[in-house]
XYZ file of C-alpha atoms in Angstrom:
533
model
C 1.271 47.427 17.603
C 4.386 47.959 15.459
C 6.557 47.847 18.572
C 4.932 44.605 19.650
C 5.538 43.032 16.218
C 9.193 44.067 16.231
C 9.585 42.703 19.751
C 8.171 39.305 18.773
C 10.417 39.148 15.713
C 13.523 39.875 17.836
C 12.525 37.213 20.341
C 12.197 34.568 17.629
C 15.545 35.404 16.056
C 17.342 35.582 19.396
C 15.836 32.228 20.400
C 17.356 30.617 17.325
C 20.805 32.092 17.761
C 21.059 31.324 21.464
C 21.229 27.566 20.923
C 24.702 27.545 19.377
C 26.190 29.164 22.487
C 24.414 27.077 25.073
C 26.941 24.682 26.596
C 24.509 23.214 29.103
C 21.735 22.315 26.682
C 22.165 18.554 27.202
C 21.631 18.899 30.945
C 18.674 21.237 30.451
C 16.954 18.938 27.979
C 17.564 15.954 30.251
C 15.967 17.892 33.107
C 12.979 18.761 30.926
C 12.467 15.110 30.041
C 12.765 14.011 33.647
C 10.377 16.717 34.824
C 7.881 15.642 32.189
C 8.023 11.998 33.298
C 7.688 13.005 36.948
C 4.680 15.188 36.161
C 2.789 12.460 34.367
C 3.703 9.892 37.019
C 2.541 12.087 39.887
C -0.529 13.554 38.186
C -1.899 10.491 36.452
C -0.001 7.539 37.870
C 1.749 6.546 34.642
C 4.176 7.756 32.013
C 2.330 8.285 28.710
C 2.740 5.705 25.986
C 2.089 7.493 22.728
C 1.447 4.318 20.766
C -1.963 2.746 20.289
C -2.021 -0.212 17.881
C -5.589 0.545 16.859
C -4.409 3.597 14.972
C -1.258 2.157 13.335
C 0.943 5.103 14.108
C 4.202 5.746 12.362
C 6.379 5.644 15.484
C 5.569 2.481 17.442
C 7.887 1.369 20.222
C 9.734 -1.760 19.186
C 10.546 -4.291 21.930
C 14.205 -4.896 22.660
C 13.544 -8.653 22.789
C 11.595 -10.686 20.195
C 7.920 -11.251 20.933
C 6.735 -14.853 20.843
C 4.728 -15.283 17.604
C 0.982 -14.725 18.061
C 1.379 -13.873 21.726
C 1.125 -10.133 21.393
C 1.575 -7.949 24.454
C 0.417 -9.356 27.783
C 1.379 -9.238 31.419
C 3.001 -12.631 31.058
C 4.911 -11.752 27.921
C 5.462 -8.000 28.119
C 8.201 -6.562 25.896
C 10.500 -3.989 27.398
C 9.775 -0.527 26.046
C 12.117 2.407 26.300
C 9.790 5.319 26.924
C 11.258 8.480 25.422
C 8.393 10.978 25.172
C 10.550 13.808 23.828
C 12.330 11.781 21.172
C 11.959 13.512 17.831
C 10.858 16.776 19.395
C 14.268 17.975 20.606
C 16.943 18.376 18.002
C 19.989 17.094 19.890
C 18.147 14.249 21.616
C 18.906 11.545 19.065
C 22.508 10.578 18.486
C 21.735 10.055 14.814
C 21.581 13.808 14.431
C 24.680 14.812 16.402
C 26.558 15.528 13.192
C 23.885 17.832 11.821
C 24.922 21.397 11.134
C 24.173 23.701 14.043
C 23.282 26.491 11.651
C 19.696 25.156 11.592
C 18.527 26.393 14.961
C 17.007 23.929 17.413
C 13.703 25.708 17.912
C 13.260 26.683 14.298
C 10.617 24.022 13.819
C 8.653 25.271 16.810
C 8.772 28.763 15.396
C 7.521 27.527 12.040
C 4.745 25.444 13.602
C 3.515 28.456 15.514
C 3.595 30.555 12.378
C 2.003 27.919 10.143
C -0.911 27.440 12.494
C -1.620 31.137 12.373
C -0.624 31.929 15.965
C 0.752 35.237 14.727
C -0.776 35.818 11.291
C -4.326 35.049 12.432
C -4.125 37.814 14.991
C -4.855 40.252 12.163
C -8.355 40.695 10.795
C -9.171 39.777 7.163
C -9.632 43.453 6.365
C -6.110 44.170 7.527
C -3.706 42.974 4.828
C -0.647 43.646 6.981
C 1.056 40.262 7.600
C 4.455 40.865 9.210
C 5.182 37.120 9.610
C 3.587 35.806 6.420
C 6.832 34.711 4.756
C 8.743 33.799 7.871
C 7.498 30.190 7.977
C 8.897 29.410 4.546
C 12.350 30.533 5.660
C 12.373 28.252 8.704
C 12.798 24.516 9.157
C 9.425 22.793 8.949
C 10.067 20.105 11.558
C 11.432 19.994 15.065
C 13.860 17.202 14.303
C 16.291 18.998 11.963
C 16.562 16.404 9.196
C 16.126 18.983 6.514
C 16.423 16.564 3.588
C 13.269 14.816 4.823
C 10.693 17.223 6.246
C 8.048 14.514 6.762
C 10.172 11.992 8.658
C 8.711 12.772 12.073
C 5.000 12.520 11.341
C 3.031 10.777 14.080
C -0.405 9.231 13.794
C -3.403 11.141 15.117
C -7.177 10.908 15.376
C -9.276 13.889 14.360
C -12.258 15.091 16.440
C -14.644 13.250 14.088
C -12.719 9.959 14.359
C -10.673 10.046 11.149
C -7.075 8.817 11.195
C -4.356 11.134 9.992
C -0.816 12.292 10.648
C 0.526 15.196 12.695
C 2.172 17.668 10.357
C 2.854 21.380 10.030
C 0.059 23.197 8.269
C 2.083 24.051 5.180
C 3.213 20.430 4.659
C -0.390 19.228 5.032
C -1.404 21.644 2.284
C 1.571 20.649 0.147
C 0.362 17.033 0.026
C -3.262 18.004 -0.541
C -4.332 17.110 2.989
C -7.149 18.555 5.073
C -6.436 19.815 8.630
C -8.861 18.464 11.221
C -7.951 19.130 14.823
C -4.655 19.996 16.446
C -1.558 18.059 17.482
C 1.215 19.013 19.892
C 3.646 21.842 19.242
C 1.445 23.658 16.780
C 1.000 20.875 14.238
C -2.353 19.926 12.733
C -3.980 16.528 12.377
C -3.714 16.188 8.610
C -6.292 13.971 6.910
C -4.935 12.883 3.551
C -7.652 11.844 1.080
C -7.356 10.779 -2.560
C -10.591 10.848 -4.549
C -9.360 10.049 -8.037
C -8.185 7.133 -10.130
C -4.510 6.897 -11.039
C -3.252 8.601 -7.881
C -0.190 7.819 -5.768
C -0.021 7.371 -1.984
C 3.115 8.492 -0.162
C 1.785 9.214 3.336
C 0.611 6.885 6.080
C -3.079 6.731 7.026
C -4.218 7.910 3.598
C -7.860 7.413 2.613
C -8.673 6.364 -0.947
C -12.246 7.304 -1.732
C -14.243 6.594 -4.869
C -14.666 9.374 -7.430
C -18.005 11.131 -7.673
C -18.749 9.436 -10.999
C -17.805 5.878 -12.005
C -18.561 4.547 -15.446
C -18.442 0.963 -16.691
C -16.537 -0.668 -18.199
C -13.543 1.054 -16.666
C -10.536 0.565 -14.415
C -9.675 2.622 -11.335
C -6.273 2.093 -9.733
C -4.003 3.539 -7.066
C -0.252 3.149 -6.477
C 1.286 3.031 -2.994
C 4.923 4.108 -2.907
C 6.938 2.219 -0.311
C 9.939 4.486 -0.040
C 11.896 4.541 3.235
C 12.287 8.308 3.112
C 8.565 8.654 3.835
C 8.773 6.633 7.049
C 9.348 7.703 10.633
C 13.127 7.718 11.233
C 13.494 5.995 7.855
C 12.174 2.695 9.199
C 11.380 0.369 6.293
C 7.852 -0.803 5.540
C 7.080 -4.544 5.628
C 3.266 -4.612 5.571
C 0.231 -2.628 4.567
C -3.146 -2.822 6.235
C -6.224 -1.902 4.234
C -9.391 -1.106 6.183
C -12.518 -1.141 4.062
C -14.512 1.558 5.808
C -16.943 1.198 2.936
C -16.764 -1.083 -0.090
C -19.603 -1.750 -2.543
C -19.418 -3.179 -6.072
C -21.587 -5.436 -8.222
C -22.543 -8.818 -6.787
C -20.898 -11.972 -8.177
C -22.604 -14.196 -10.729
C -22.616 -17.833 -9.572
C -19.788 -16.931 -7.181
C -17.558 -15.292 -9.817
C -16.864 -11.560 -9.492
C -17.850 -9.412 -12.458
C -16.522 -6.308 -10.739
C -13.142 -7.109 -9.208
C -10.782 -5.644 -6.623
C -7.189 -6.875 -6.909
C -3.854 -6.179 -5.233
C -0.542 -6.237 -7.098
C 2.959 -6.243 -5.656
C 2.259 -8.319 -2.537
C 4.210 -11.394 -1.425
C 1.202 -13.109 0.186
C -1.954 -14.444 -1.463
C -4.617 -11.752 -1.773
C -7.779 -13.119 -3.420
C -9.954 -11.226 -5.872
C -12.993 -9.873 -4.025
C -16.160 -7.939 -4.827
C -19.605 -7.161 -3.458
C -20.249 -5.780 0.038
C -17.184 -5.614 2.279
C -17.850 -2.781 4.704
C -15.776 -3.207 7.868
C -13.445 -5.836 6.444
C -9.647 -5.558 6.432
C -6.649 -7.228 4.836
C -2.910 -7.296 5.482
C -0.540 -7.122 2.535
C 2.995 -8.473 2.915
C 5.542 -6.534 0.858
C 9.308 -6.780 0.393
C 11.106 -4.599 2.933
C 11.343 -1.081 1.548
C 14.870 -0.908 3.014
C 16.137 -3.286 0.339
C 13.540 -3.096 -2.420
C 11.038 -0.258 -2.493
C 8.356 -2.091 -4.475
C 5.201 -0.143 -5.235
C 1.849 -1.788 -4.479
C -1.117 -1.384 -6.814
C -4.780 -1.433 -5.823
C -7.129 -1.875 -8.762
C -10.875 -1.963 -9.362
C -12.150 -3.367 -12.661
C -15.778 -2.601 -13.421
C -17.538 -4.793 -15.963
C -19.766 -3.634 -18.768
C -23.465 -4.405 -18.810
C -23.949 -4.081 -15.051
C -26.350 -1.162 -15.331
C -26.511 1.505 -12.656
C -25.171 -0.612 -9.814
C -23.912 1.685 -7.034
C -20.161 1.476 -6.632
C -18.288 3.252 -3.884
C -15.403 2.742 -1.504
C -13.433 4.392 1.277
C -10.225 2.496 2.023
C -7.789 3.485 4.745
C -4.174 2.627 3.877
C -1.807 2.123 6.817
C 1.923 1.521 6.311
C 3.359 -0.792 8.975
C 7.116 -0.671 9.704
C 9.290 -3.763 9.898
C 9.719 -5.090 13.429
C 6.509 -3.571 14.784
C 4.734 -5.733 17.367
C 1.387 -5.328 15.608
C 2.390 -6.847 12.263
C 0.237 -9.745 11.119
C 1.999 -13.132 11.131
C 3.295 -14.412 7.817
C 0.644 -15.576 5.327
C -2.250 -14.171 7.367
C -4.587 -12.146 5.179
C -6.614 -11.086 8.211
C -5.405 -10.699 11.801
C -7.597 -10.139 14.850
C -6.088 -8.679 18.018
C -8.965 -8.791 20.499
C -10.402 -11.350 22.889
C -13.844 -11.278 21.231
C -15.154 -10.198 17.872
C -16.776 -11.170 14.586
C -15.062 -12.714 11.566
C -16.810 -12.859 8.198
C -16.025 -14.124 4.731
C -15.810 -11.465 2.045
C -19.183 -10.346 0.685
C -21.125 -11.911 3.572
C -24.105 -9.844 4.586
C -27.181 -10.320 6.724
C -29.675 -10.227 3.901
C -32.232 -12.772 2.645
C -31.523 -14.895 -0.437
C -31.609 -16.478 -2.829
C -28.276 -15.076 -3.953
C -24.852 -16.675 -4.086
C -22.682 -14.353 -2.002
C -19.947 -16.921 -1.446
C -17.018 -15.876 -3.655
C -15.140 -18.341 -5.838
C -11.368 -18.878 -5.713
C -10.849 -17.856 -2.121
C -7.778 -19.307 -0.438
C -6.450 -17.483 2.611
C -5.732 -17.674 6.346
C -7.415 -15.736 9.150
C -5.242 -15.456 12.275
C -5.962 -14.577 15.886
C -3.437 -13.227 18.366
C -3.238 -15.085 21.674
C -4.906 -12.768 24.173
C -4.639 -12.239 27.917
C -7.782 -12.901 29.935
C -7.791 -12.359 33.709
C -3.970 -12.346 33.777
C -3.803 -15.631 31.855
C -3.053 -16.327 28.236
C -5.969 -17.829 26.359
C -5.524 -21.519 25.525
C -8.421 -21.874 23.083
C -10.589 -19.890 20.700
C -14.246 -20.785 20.265
C -16.429 -20.019 17.262
C -20.207 -19.837 16.985
C -22.475 -18.547 14.246
C -23.346 -14.874 14.624
C -26.883 -13.684 15.216
C -28.784 -12.609 12.106
C -31.735 -10.223 12.269
C -32.553 -9.467 8.627
C -33.212 -12.940 7.257
C -29.609 -13.785 6.362
C -27.766 -17.075 6.826
C -24.780 -17.130 9.184
C -23.167 -20.266 7.726
C -23.596 -21.689 4.242
C -20.533 -23.116 2.489
C -21.183 -25.451 -0.443
C -24.000 -28.019 -0.204
C -24.101 -31.321 1.621
C -24.978 -34.041 -0.936
C -27.632 -36.691 -0.160
C -26.489 -40.007 1.265
C -27.028 -41.676 -2.119
C -26.617 -39.782 -5.395
C -29.450 -39.986 -7.974
C -29.403 -43.045 -10.154
C -29.919 -40.809 -13.160
C -28.521 -37.322 -12.397
C -30.252 -35.920 -15.470
C -33.682 -37.154 -14.346
C -33.803 -37.544 -10.549
C -36.956 -38.940 -9.005
C -39.178 -36.983 -6.633
C -37.801 -38.961 -3.687
C -34.240 -38.244 -4.744
C -35.007 -34.503 -5.050
C -36.574 -34.499 -1.580
C -33.525 -36.272 -0.114
C -31.207 -33.710 -1.737
C -33.252 -30.799 -0.391
C -33.204 -32.212 3.125
C -29.439 -32.838 3.018
C -28.793 -29.258 1.865
C -30.083 -27.949 5.209
C -27.624 -29.980 7.288
C -24.071 -29.474 8.433
C -21.228 -31.364 6.805
C -17.665 -32.331 7.723
C -14.824 -34.231 6.084
C -13.495 -34.167 2.543
C -15.502 -37.046 1.065
C -18.016 -39.709 1.981
C -16.794 -42.946 3.539
C -16.436 -44.658 0.172
C -14.461 -41.734 -1.222
C -16.742 -41.494 -4.230
C -18.603 -38.278 -3.403
C -17.055 -34.935 -2.432
C -18.429 -33.265 0.689
C -16.132 -30.549 2.084
C -13.480 -31.276 -0.523
C -13.627 -28.177 -2.726
C -15.254 -25.510 -0.524
C -14.640 -25.553 3.212
C -13.664 -23.714 6.395
C -10.747 -25.366 8.187
C -10.675 -25.217 11.999
C -7.727 -27.366 13.017
C -8.648 -29.556 15.985
C -12.203 -28.215 16.071
C -14.220 -29.740 18.925
C -17.762 -29.316 20.185
C -17.084 -28.786 23.929
C -20.536 -30.110 24.831
C -20.193 -33.497 23.090
C -16.486 -33.931 22.385
C -17.136 -34.566 18.685
C -14.275 -33.289 16.549
C -13.679 -32.334 12.933
C -11.344 -30.159 10.854
C -13.201 -29.381 7.623
C -16.597 -27.734 7.920
C -19.132 -26.919 5.215
C -22.854 -27.369 4.589
C -25.539 -25.143 6.056
C -24.605 -25.424 9.748
C -21.399 -25.295 11.810
C -21.410 -28.650 13.561
C -18.861 -31.508 13.771
C -21.542 -34.224 13.827
C -20.447 -36.787 11.197
C -23.906 -37.553 9.821
C -25.003 -33.940 9.642
C -27.106 -31.824 11.973
C -29.840 -29.252 11.511
C -28.405 -26.789 14.042
C -25.084 -25.045 14.590
C -23.013 -25.417 17.757
C -19.930 -23.855 19.300
C -16.648 -25.215 17.945
C -13.391 -24.619 19.832
C -9.740 -25.180 18.938
C -6.720 -25.380 21.228
C -4.165 -25.589 18.421
C -1.899 -22.577 18.319
C -1.280 -20.373 16.496
C -5.031 -19.839 16.350
C -6.096 -19.786 12.726
C -8.940 -20.371 10.280
C -8.312 -21.334 6.658
C -10.983 -20.623 4.066
C -10.993 -22.183 0.607
C -13.421 -22.230 -2.307
C -12.954 -23.527 -5.841
C -13.825 -21.764 -9.079
C -17.340 -23.075 -9.704
C -20.726 -23.657 -8.115
C -21.675 -26.247 -10.737
C -21.560 -30.018 -10.348
C -18.223 -31.731 -10.963
C -18.170 -35.034 -12.784
C -15.908 -37.819 -11.603
C -12.764 -38.500 -13.590
C -10.902 -41.524 -12.318
C -7.728 -41.097 -14.442
C -7.363 -37.536 -13.193
C -8.334 -38.480 -9.624
C -11.278 -36.063 -9.683
C -14.045 -36.972 -7.253
C -17.618 -36.218 -8.194
C -19.255 -33.255 -6.477
C -22.883 -32.198 -6.482
C -23.864 -28.724 -7.622
C -23.977 -26.113 -4.896
C -27.219 -24.573 -3.779
C -27.905 -21.151 -5.333
C -27.840 -19.378 -1.969
C -24.392 -20.101 -0.503
C -23.293 -17.014 1.394
C -20.072 -17.938 3.221
C -19.868 -17.482 6.984
C -20.242 -15.043 9.858
C -18.804 -16.256 13.165
C -18.453 -14.796 16.634
C -15.104 -15.683 18.223
C -14.110 -15.710 21.871
C -10.797 -16.481 23.577
C -11.013 -18.703 26.635
C -8.627 -19.915 29.310
C -10.311 -23.250 30.112
């Protein structure tokens, strides 16, 4: 056994020293890359593309020509990618590193990865304390790309066996940052799942999960800082956006539409509204100044109000850092961005649950954008929306309340007939900002904007939608219909004001009277589908 250990040690050392004397390394590495491409092409019919936008990896391929806004990648508008599968894994492959000192041997990182993953040390039983290679990893470069001032610059995204997103990293670096190994990556690295479960922490790694502490008291504040420093990014590419995926998100429900528990974002350049309630499965994009010029930290903050009892509060938020120039960035001023031909879009805190409860949040003002998709080798020319199916007694569309055709003569003492008329109107759809006379607000303060929205069955069109149904019928309808738009870029705009109460008219201030909202406004849940005709 001792002879075998000595032999392995000599092989590792000789492997390192041989690189400095190899005059044909460029040709050999080029041959390796070509052989790899040929293997994949012959075995599987394609050369592997290591990027998948669903996982927001750190090293996306950037097209050499600009992509048309909102068009995404399609057969008709396909950016040219330079496939370099060994880039970052071979030390002299990138010209940026040609001036690096040759004293750091090319395969040192491979040696360390093998050691860190226990390829050698784990060969010995726990009872045997003899570890001939235990300290060798700490004396070797920790990455294959020898940028020794930045040992985490070549981390790639990965998916663990149980579906969690992480980064590929050597085992010792994963431990250094408090990560948890889950599955294996190439060249001896582990899929490192980085999780923060405390308030007041700092995020420096991509694909970090921020999870709620075991105990949350109220009143209290729980915050997290995200450091946007270029040295933490693949090949020092600056960060321009963050994407937050709310894998789980539960706080106290709003009171009359106003959040008592709040979730806020600081440091963004786009509008990010205050949200609360139930937001499992939602996501937001946060625009930030380029970290190449101004490494501004971003703050995520929960504020929990007093007097809310034992309301369950919990969250699990995935934080993805998106580099400038990536093809999967959300367009400017888009809080949400959908990159699929079909799906479901919901307002924050919408849930399929019976009322009465006002789930519609106050002071919402943001855009929801949809990438133009390819369908049957054609780019979609319209997106259609219809209310989603509810199975638990919820309401798929309820934004503000349609007022009756004639307001009560005495608002403080309406007659039975006037109350009946108001109740009937509250069940109908509504469109337009005000009534014909301009004296009564309809979809003026709370509305969903679908520019150029048309019912394809009737040709009726409208832009502002509210009420209890999605329907462009001017006089209101008791059922929802499909509404399509051909105006690109495809976008929804959602706006609510700061109150659910009635608004009195004020002529000098140009304030139009608005009826009080019903106590069960919930927002919206819509299925969307791209079409080509």
